[in-house]
Coordinates of C-alpha atoms in Angstrom, one line a residue:
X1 CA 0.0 0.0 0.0
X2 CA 1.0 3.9 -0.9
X3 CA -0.1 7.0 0.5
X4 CA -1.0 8.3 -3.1
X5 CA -0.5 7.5 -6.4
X6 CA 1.9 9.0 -8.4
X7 CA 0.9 8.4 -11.6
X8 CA 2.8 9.0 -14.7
X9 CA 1.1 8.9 -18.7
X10 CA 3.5 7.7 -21.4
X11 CA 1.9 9.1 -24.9
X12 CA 0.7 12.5 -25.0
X13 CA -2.0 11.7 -27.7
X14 CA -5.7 12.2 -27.9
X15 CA -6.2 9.6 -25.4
X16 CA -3.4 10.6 -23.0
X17 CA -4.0 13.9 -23.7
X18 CA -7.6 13.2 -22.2
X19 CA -6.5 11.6 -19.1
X20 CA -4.1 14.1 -18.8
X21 CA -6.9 17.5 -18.9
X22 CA -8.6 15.4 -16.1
X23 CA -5.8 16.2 -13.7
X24 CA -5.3 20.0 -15.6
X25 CA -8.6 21.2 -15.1
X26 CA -8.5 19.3 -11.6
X27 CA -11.7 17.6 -12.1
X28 CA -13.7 17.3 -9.1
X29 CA -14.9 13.7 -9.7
X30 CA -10.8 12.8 -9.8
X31 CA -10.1 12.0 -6.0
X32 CA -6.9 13.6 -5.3
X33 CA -6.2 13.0 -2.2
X34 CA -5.8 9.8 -4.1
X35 CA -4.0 10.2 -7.4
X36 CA -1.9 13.1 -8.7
X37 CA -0.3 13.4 -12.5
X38 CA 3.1 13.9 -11.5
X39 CA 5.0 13.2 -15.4
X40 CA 4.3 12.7 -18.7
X41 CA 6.2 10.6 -21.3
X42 CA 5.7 11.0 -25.4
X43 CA 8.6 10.3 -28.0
X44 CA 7.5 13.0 -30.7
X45 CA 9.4 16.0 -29.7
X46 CA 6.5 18.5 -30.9
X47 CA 5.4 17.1 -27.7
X48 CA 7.6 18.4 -25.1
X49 CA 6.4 22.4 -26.1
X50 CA 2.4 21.2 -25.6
X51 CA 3.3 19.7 -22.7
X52 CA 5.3 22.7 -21.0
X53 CA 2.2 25.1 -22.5
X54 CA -0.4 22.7 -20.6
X55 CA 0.9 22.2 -17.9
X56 CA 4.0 24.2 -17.0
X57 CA 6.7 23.0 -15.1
X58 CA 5.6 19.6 -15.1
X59 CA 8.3 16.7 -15.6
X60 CA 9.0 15.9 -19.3
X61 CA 10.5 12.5 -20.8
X62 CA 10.9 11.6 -24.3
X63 CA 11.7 8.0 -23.0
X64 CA 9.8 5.8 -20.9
X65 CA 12.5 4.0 -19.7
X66 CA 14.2 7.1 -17.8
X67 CA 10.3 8.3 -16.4
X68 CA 10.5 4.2 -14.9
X69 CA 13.9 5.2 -13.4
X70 CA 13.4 8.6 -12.9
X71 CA 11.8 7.9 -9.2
X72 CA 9.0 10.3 -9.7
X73 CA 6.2 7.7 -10.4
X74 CA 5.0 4.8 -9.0
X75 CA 2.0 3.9 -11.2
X76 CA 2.1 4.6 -15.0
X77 CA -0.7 4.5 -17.8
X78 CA 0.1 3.5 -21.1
X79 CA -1.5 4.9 -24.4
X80 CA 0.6 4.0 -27.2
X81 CA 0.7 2.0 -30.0
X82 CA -0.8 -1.7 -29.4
X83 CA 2.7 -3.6 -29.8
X84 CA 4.3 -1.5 -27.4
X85 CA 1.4 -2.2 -24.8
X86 CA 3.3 -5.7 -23.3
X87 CA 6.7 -4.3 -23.0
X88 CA 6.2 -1.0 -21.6
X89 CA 3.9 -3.0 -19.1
X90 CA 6.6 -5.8 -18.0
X91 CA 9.4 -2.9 -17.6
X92 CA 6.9 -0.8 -14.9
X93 CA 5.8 -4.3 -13.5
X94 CA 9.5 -5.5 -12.8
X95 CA 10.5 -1.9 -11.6
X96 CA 7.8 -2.1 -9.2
X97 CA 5.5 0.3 -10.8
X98 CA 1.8 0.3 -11.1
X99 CA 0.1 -0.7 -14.3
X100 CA -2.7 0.5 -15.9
X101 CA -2.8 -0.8 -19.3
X102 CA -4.6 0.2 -22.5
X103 CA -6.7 -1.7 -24.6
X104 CA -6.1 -4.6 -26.0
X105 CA -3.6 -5.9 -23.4
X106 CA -1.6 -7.0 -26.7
X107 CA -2.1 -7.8 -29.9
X108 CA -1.4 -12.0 -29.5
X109 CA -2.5 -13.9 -26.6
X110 CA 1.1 -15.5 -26.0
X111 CA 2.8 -11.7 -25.2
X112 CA -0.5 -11.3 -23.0
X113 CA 0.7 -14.1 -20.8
X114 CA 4.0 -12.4 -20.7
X115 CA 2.5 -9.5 -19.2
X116 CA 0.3 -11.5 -17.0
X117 CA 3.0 -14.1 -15.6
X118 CA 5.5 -10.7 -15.1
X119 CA 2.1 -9.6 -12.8
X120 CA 1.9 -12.7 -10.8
X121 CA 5.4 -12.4 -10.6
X122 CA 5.5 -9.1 -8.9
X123 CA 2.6 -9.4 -6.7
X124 CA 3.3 -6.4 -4.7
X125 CA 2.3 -4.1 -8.2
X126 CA -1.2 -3.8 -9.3
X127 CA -2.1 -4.5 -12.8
X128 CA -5.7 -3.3 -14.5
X129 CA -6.5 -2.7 -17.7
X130 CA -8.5 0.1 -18.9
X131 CA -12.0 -1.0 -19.8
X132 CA -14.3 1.8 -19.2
X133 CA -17.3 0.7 -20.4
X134 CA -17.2 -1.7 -17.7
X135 CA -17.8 1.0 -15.6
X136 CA -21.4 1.9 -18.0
X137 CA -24.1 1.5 -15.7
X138 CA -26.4 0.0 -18.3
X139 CA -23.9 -2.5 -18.9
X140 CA -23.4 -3.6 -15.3
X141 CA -26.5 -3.4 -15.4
X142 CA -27.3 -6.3 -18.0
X143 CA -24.3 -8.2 -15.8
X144 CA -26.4 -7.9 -12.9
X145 CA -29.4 -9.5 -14.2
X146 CA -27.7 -11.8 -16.1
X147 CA -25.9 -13.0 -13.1
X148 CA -29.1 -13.3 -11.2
X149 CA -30.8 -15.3 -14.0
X150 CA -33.5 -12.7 -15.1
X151 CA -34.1 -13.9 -18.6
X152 CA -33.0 -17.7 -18.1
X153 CA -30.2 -19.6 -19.0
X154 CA -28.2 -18.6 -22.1
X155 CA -29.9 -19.1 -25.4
X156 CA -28.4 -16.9 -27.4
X157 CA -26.4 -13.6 -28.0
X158 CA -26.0 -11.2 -31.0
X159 CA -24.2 -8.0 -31.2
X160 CA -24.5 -5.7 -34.0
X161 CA -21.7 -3.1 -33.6
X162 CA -21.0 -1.0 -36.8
X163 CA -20.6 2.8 -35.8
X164 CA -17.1 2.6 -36.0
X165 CA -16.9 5.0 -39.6
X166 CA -13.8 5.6 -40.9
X167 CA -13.2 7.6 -44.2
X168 CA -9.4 6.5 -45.9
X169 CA -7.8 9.9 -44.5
X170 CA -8.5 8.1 -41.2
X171 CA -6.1 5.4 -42.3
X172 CA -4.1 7.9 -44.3
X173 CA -3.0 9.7 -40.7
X174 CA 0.5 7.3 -39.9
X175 CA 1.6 4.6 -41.9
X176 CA 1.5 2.1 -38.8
X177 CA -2.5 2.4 -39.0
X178 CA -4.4 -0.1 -40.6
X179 CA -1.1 -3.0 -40.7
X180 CA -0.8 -6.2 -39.7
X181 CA 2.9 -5.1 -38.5
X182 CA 1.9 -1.6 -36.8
X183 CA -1.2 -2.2 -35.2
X184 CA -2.1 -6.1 -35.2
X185 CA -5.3 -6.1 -37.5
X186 CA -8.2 -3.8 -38.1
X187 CA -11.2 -3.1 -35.8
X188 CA -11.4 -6.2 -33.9
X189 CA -8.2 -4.7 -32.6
X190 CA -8.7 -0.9 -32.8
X191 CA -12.1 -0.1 -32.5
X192 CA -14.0 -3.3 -30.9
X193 CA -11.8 -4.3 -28.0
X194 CA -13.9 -3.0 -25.3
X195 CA -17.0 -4.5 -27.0
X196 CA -15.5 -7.9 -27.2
X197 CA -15.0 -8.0 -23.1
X198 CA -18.0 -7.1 -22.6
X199 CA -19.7 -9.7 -24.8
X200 CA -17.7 -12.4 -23.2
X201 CA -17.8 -10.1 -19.3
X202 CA -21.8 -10.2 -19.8
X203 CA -22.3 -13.6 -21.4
X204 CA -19.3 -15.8 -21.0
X205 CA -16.4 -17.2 -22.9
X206 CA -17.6 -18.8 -26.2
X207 CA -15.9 -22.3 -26.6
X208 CA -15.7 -22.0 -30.4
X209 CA -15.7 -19.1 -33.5
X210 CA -16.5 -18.9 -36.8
X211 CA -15.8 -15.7 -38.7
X212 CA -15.3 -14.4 -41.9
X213 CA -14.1 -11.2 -43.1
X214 CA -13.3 -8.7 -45.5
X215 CA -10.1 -7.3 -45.7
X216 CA -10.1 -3.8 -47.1
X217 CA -13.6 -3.5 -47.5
X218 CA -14.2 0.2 -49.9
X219 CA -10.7 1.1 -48.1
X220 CA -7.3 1.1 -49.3
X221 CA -5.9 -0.8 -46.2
X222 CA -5.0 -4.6 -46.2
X223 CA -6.3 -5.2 -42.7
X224 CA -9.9 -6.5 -41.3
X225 CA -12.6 -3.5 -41.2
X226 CA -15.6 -5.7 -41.6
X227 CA -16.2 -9.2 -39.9
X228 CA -19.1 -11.5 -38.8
X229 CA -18.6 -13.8 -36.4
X230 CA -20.7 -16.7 -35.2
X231 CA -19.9 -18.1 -31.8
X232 CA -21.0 -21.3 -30.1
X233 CA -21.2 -21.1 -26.3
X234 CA -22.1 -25.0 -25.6
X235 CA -24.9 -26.1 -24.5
X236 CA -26.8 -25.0 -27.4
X237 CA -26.4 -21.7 -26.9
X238 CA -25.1 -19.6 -30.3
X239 CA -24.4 -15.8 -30.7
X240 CA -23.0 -13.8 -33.6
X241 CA -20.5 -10.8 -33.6
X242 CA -20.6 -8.2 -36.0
X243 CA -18.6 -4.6 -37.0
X244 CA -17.2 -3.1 -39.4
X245 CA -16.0 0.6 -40.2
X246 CA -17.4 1.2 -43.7
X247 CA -21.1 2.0 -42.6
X248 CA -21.6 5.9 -42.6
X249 CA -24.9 5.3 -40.4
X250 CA -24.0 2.4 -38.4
X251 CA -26.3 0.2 -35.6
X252 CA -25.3 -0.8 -32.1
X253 CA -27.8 -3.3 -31.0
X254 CA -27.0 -5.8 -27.9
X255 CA -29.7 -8.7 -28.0
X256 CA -29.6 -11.1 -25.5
X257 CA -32.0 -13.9 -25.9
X258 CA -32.9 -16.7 -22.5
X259 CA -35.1 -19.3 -21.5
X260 CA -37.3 -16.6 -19.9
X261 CA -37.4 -13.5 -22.0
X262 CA -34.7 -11.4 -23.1
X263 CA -32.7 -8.0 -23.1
X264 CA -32.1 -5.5 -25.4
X265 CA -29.7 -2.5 -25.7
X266 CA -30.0 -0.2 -28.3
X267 CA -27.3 3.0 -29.1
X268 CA -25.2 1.8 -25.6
X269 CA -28.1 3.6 -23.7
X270 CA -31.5 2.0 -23.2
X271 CA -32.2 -1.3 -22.2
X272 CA -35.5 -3.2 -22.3
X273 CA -35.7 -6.3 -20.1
X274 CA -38.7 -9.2 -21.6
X275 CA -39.4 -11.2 -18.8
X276 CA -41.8 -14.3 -19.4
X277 CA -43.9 -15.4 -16.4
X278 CA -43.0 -19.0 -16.8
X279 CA -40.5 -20.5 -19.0
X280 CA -41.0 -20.4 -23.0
X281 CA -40.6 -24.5 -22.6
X282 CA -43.3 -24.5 -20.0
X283 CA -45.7 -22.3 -22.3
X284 CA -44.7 -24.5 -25.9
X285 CA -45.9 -27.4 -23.6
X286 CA -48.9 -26.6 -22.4
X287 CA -50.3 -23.5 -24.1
X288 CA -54.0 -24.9 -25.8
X289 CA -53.7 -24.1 -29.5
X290 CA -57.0 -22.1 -28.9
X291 CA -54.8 -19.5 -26.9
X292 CA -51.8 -19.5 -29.3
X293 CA -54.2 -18.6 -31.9
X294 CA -55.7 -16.0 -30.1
X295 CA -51.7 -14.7 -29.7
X296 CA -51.3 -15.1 -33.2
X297 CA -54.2 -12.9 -33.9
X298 CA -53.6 -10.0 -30.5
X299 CA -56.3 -11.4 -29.1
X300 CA -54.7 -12.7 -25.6
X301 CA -53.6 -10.4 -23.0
X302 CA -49.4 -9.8 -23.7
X303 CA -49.9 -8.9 -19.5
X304 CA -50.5 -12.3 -19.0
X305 CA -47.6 -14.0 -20.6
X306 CA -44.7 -11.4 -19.6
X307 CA -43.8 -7.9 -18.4
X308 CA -41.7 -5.1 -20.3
X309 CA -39.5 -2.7 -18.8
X310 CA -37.3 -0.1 -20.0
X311 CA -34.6 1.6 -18.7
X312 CA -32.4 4.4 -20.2
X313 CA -29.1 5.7 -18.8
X314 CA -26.9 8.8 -19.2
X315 CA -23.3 9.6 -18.4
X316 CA -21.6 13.0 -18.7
X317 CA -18.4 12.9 -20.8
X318 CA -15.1 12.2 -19.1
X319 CA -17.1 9.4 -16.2
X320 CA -16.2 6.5 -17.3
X321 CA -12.2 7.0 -17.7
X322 CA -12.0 8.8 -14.4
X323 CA -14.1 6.2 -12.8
X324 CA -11.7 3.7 -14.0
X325 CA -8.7 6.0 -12.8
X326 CA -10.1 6.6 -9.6
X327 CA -10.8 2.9 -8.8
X328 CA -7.0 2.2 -9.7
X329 CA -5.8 4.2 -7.0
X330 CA -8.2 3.3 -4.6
X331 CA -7.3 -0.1 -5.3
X332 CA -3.6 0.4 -4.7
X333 CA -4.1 2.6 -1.6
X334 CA -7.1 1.0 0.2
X335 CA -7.5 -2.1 -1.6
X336 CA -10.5 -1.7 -2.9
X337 CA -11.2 -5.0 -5.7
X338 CA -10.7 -3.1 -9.2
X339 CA -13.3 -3.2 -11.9
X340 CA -10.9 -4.5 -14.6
X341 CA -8.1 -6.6 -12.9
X342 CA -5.2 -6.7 -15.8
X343 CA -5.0 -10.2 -16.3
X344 CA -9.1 -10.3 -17.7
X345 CA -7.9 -8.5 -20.6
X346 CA -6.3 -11.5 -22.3
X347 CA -10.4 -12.5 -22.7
X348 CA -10.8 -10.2 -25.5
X349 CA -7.7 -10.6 -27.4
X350 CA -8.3 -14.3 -27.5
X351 CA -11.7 -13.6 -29.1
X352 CA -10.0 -11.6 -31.6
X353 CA -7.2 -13.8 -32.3
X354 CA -9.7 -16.4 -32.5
X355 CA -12.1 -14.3 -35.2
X356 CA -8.7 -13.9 -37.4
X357 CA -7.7 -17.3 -37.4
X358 CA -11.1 -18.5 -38.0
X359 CA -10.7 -16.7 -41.4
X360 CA -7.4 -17.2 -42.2
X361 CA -7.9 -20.9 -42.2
X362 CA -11.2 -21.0 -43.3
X363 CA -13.0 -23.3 -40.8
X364 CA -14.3 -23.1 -37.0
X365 CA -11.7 -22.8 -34.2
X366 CA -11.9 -23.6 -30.6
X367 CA -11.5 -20.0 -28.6
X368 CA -8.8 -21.6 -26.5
X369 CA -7.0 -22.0 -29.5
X370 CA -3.2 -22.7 -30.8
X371 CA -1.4 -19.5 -30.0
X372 CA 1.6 -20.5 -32.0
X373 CA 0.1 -21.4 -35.1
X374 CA -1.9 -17.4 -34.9
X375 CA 1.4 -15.8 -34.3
X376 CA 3.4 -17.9 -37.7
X377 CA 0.1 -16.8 -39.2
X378 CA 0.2 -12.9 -38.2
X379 CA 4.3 -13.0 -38.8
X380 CA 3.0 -13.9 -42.8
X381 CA 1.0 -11.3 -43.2
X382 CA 3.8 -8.9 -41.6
X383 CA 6.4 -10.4 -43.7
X384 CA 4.0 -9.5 -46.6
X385 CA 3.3 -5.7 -45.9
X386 CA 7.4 -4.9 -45.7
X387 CA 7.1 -2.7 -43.4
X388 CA 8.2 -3.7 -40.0
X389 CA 9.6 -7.1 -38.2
X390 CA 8.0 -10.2 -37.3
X391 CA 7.2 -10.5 -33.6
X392 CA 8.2 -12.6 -31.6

């Protein structure tokens, strides 16, 4: 335990630079008596000037490895690029520096495990990963009556997840964007992430995938930007997974279908909660085909069969990533359990890892699936853009 936590932000971008104006424009819903910003880290040097204008005097380093050393921190967040994710983590970890990690925890799930046997390894370091949405009460919400059984066991689960639009100068911004070898895919891995944890946070881990994609889809970019995913939970229960970032309009629609009714989240802010008053197996069985055909026809009171509710939610901007913040220092100074404990973030790059190999070798794949064989399968598509080195 530590009085407060010095926290340091390597990558002064537009998500750092976020984080960052928290702490700027001291942010009453920050608890600083908890966490201060005490350094920040980029390796552009345009960077050092914006930092010294925003927040003047404050500790500059154009390498992370001298903030780690430096003394000044002792918890760091990192927003930067997805392959630097692991090894900026394992050097704070081994240093005995706090972690709070971007999304995705990597790009592969065998440097994930690196990060999370460096954790376990260093007990006396925290390690969370930043998933806001987590944090959404409507989602928690869903969790909660998921966990208590609301709508019935698992039947099945279908996200819909396309308002990721991105015109080519998107793309056209860095050459590491949209690369097998700079970023580690498409949206599964850019835009998605958070989405993918909370499929598998909210309904479980899948035990097998099916997916296929298009690479490059009205984009000049040779990376995934539209997939559709089905995914087999056992049991019997199914779902399906799609998103894409060629759809100007886009839908977000969250339907989870039980035994006993379902729930549905439209836009990421109303929910509507179907509960039947007995089982749908119970009413199949013994409904008189009189009654169904008075259903069929609107004739029989809906009242009777199930209830509808609706619920819509609100956040103001900024609650969710300071909420996440906030619970990292309490966490480290009072113990309090985190929202997002580091090592669940390997969930949602195994999805994705799963979704590409799925594709790439054209047939269903367990989720728990060979790690090896996805990394010789990334490291020839890498070898194929030119542009940077295999991993690892």
């Amino acid at each position: 335990m530590v009085e407060k936590v010095k926290l340091g932000i390597i990558g002064y971008g537009a998500e750092g630079g976020m984080y960052a104006n928290f702490f700027k424009t001291k942010d009453e819903r920050v608890k600083s008596d908890l966490v201060e910003l005490v350094a920040i880290c980029d390796n552009d040097p345009a960077k050092k000037d914006k930092v010294a204008e925003d927040f003047p005097g404050m500790p500059f380093f154009d390498n992370y490895l001298d903030l780690l050393e430096s003394g000044l921190v002792n918890a760091i967040v990192t927003t930067v690029p997805h392959y630097e994710h692991v090894g900026m983590g394992i050097d704070a970890l081994e240093r005995g520096i706090h972690l709070l990690g971007e999304k995705p925890a990597g790009v592969y799930t065998k440097e994930v495990l690196r990060l999370i046997e460096t954790a376990e390894q260093n007990p006396e370091t925290t390690f969370a990963i930043f998933f806001n949405q987590r944090t959404n009460p409507l989602y928690r919400r869903v969790k909660e009556l998921m966990e208590a059984g609301a709508i019935g066991e698992l039947q099945r689960a279908t996200w819909f997840i396309t308002t990721w639009w991105r015109p080519q100068g998107y793309y056209n911004q860095s050459n590491w964007r949209a690369t097998w070898g700079g970023e580690g895919g498409g949206v599964l891995v850019n835009q998605a992430p958070h989405q993918l944890d909370l499929l598998q946070w909210i309904c479980g881990k899948p035990e097998k995938v099916f997916a296929k994609m298009t690479y490059g889809a009205g984009r000049d970019i040779v990376v995934e930007n539209e997939v559709n995913a089905l995914l087999d939970f056992g049991n019997g229960a199914t779902g399906s997974f799609i998103t894409c970032t060629n759809d100007l309009t886009g839908t977000d629609r969250l339907e989870i279908f039980g035994t006993k009714g379902k729930i549905i989240v439209e836009d990421s802010k109303k929910m509507t909660l179907t509960q039947l008053k007995k089982p749908e197996a119970e009413l199949s069985e013994n409904m008189a085909m009189e009654d169904v055909m008075k259903l069929f026809m609107g004739q029989l009171d809906a009242d009777e069969m199930y209830t509808v509710t609706t619920e819509e939610f609100t956040q103001a901007f900024g609650d969710q990533h300071i909420e996440v913040i906030n619970n990292f220092a309490s966490h480290i100074v009072k113990g309090t359990d985190l929202l997002a404990p580091g090592a669940e973030g390997i969930n949602g790059v195994r999805l994705a890892n799963a979704m590409h190999l799925s594709d790439w070798l054209g047939q269903e794949v367990a989720y728990n699936h060979d790690s090896d064989q996805y990394l010789e399968l990334l490291n020839e598509r890498i070898k194929e853009e030119g542009k940077f080195d295999t991993k690892a």
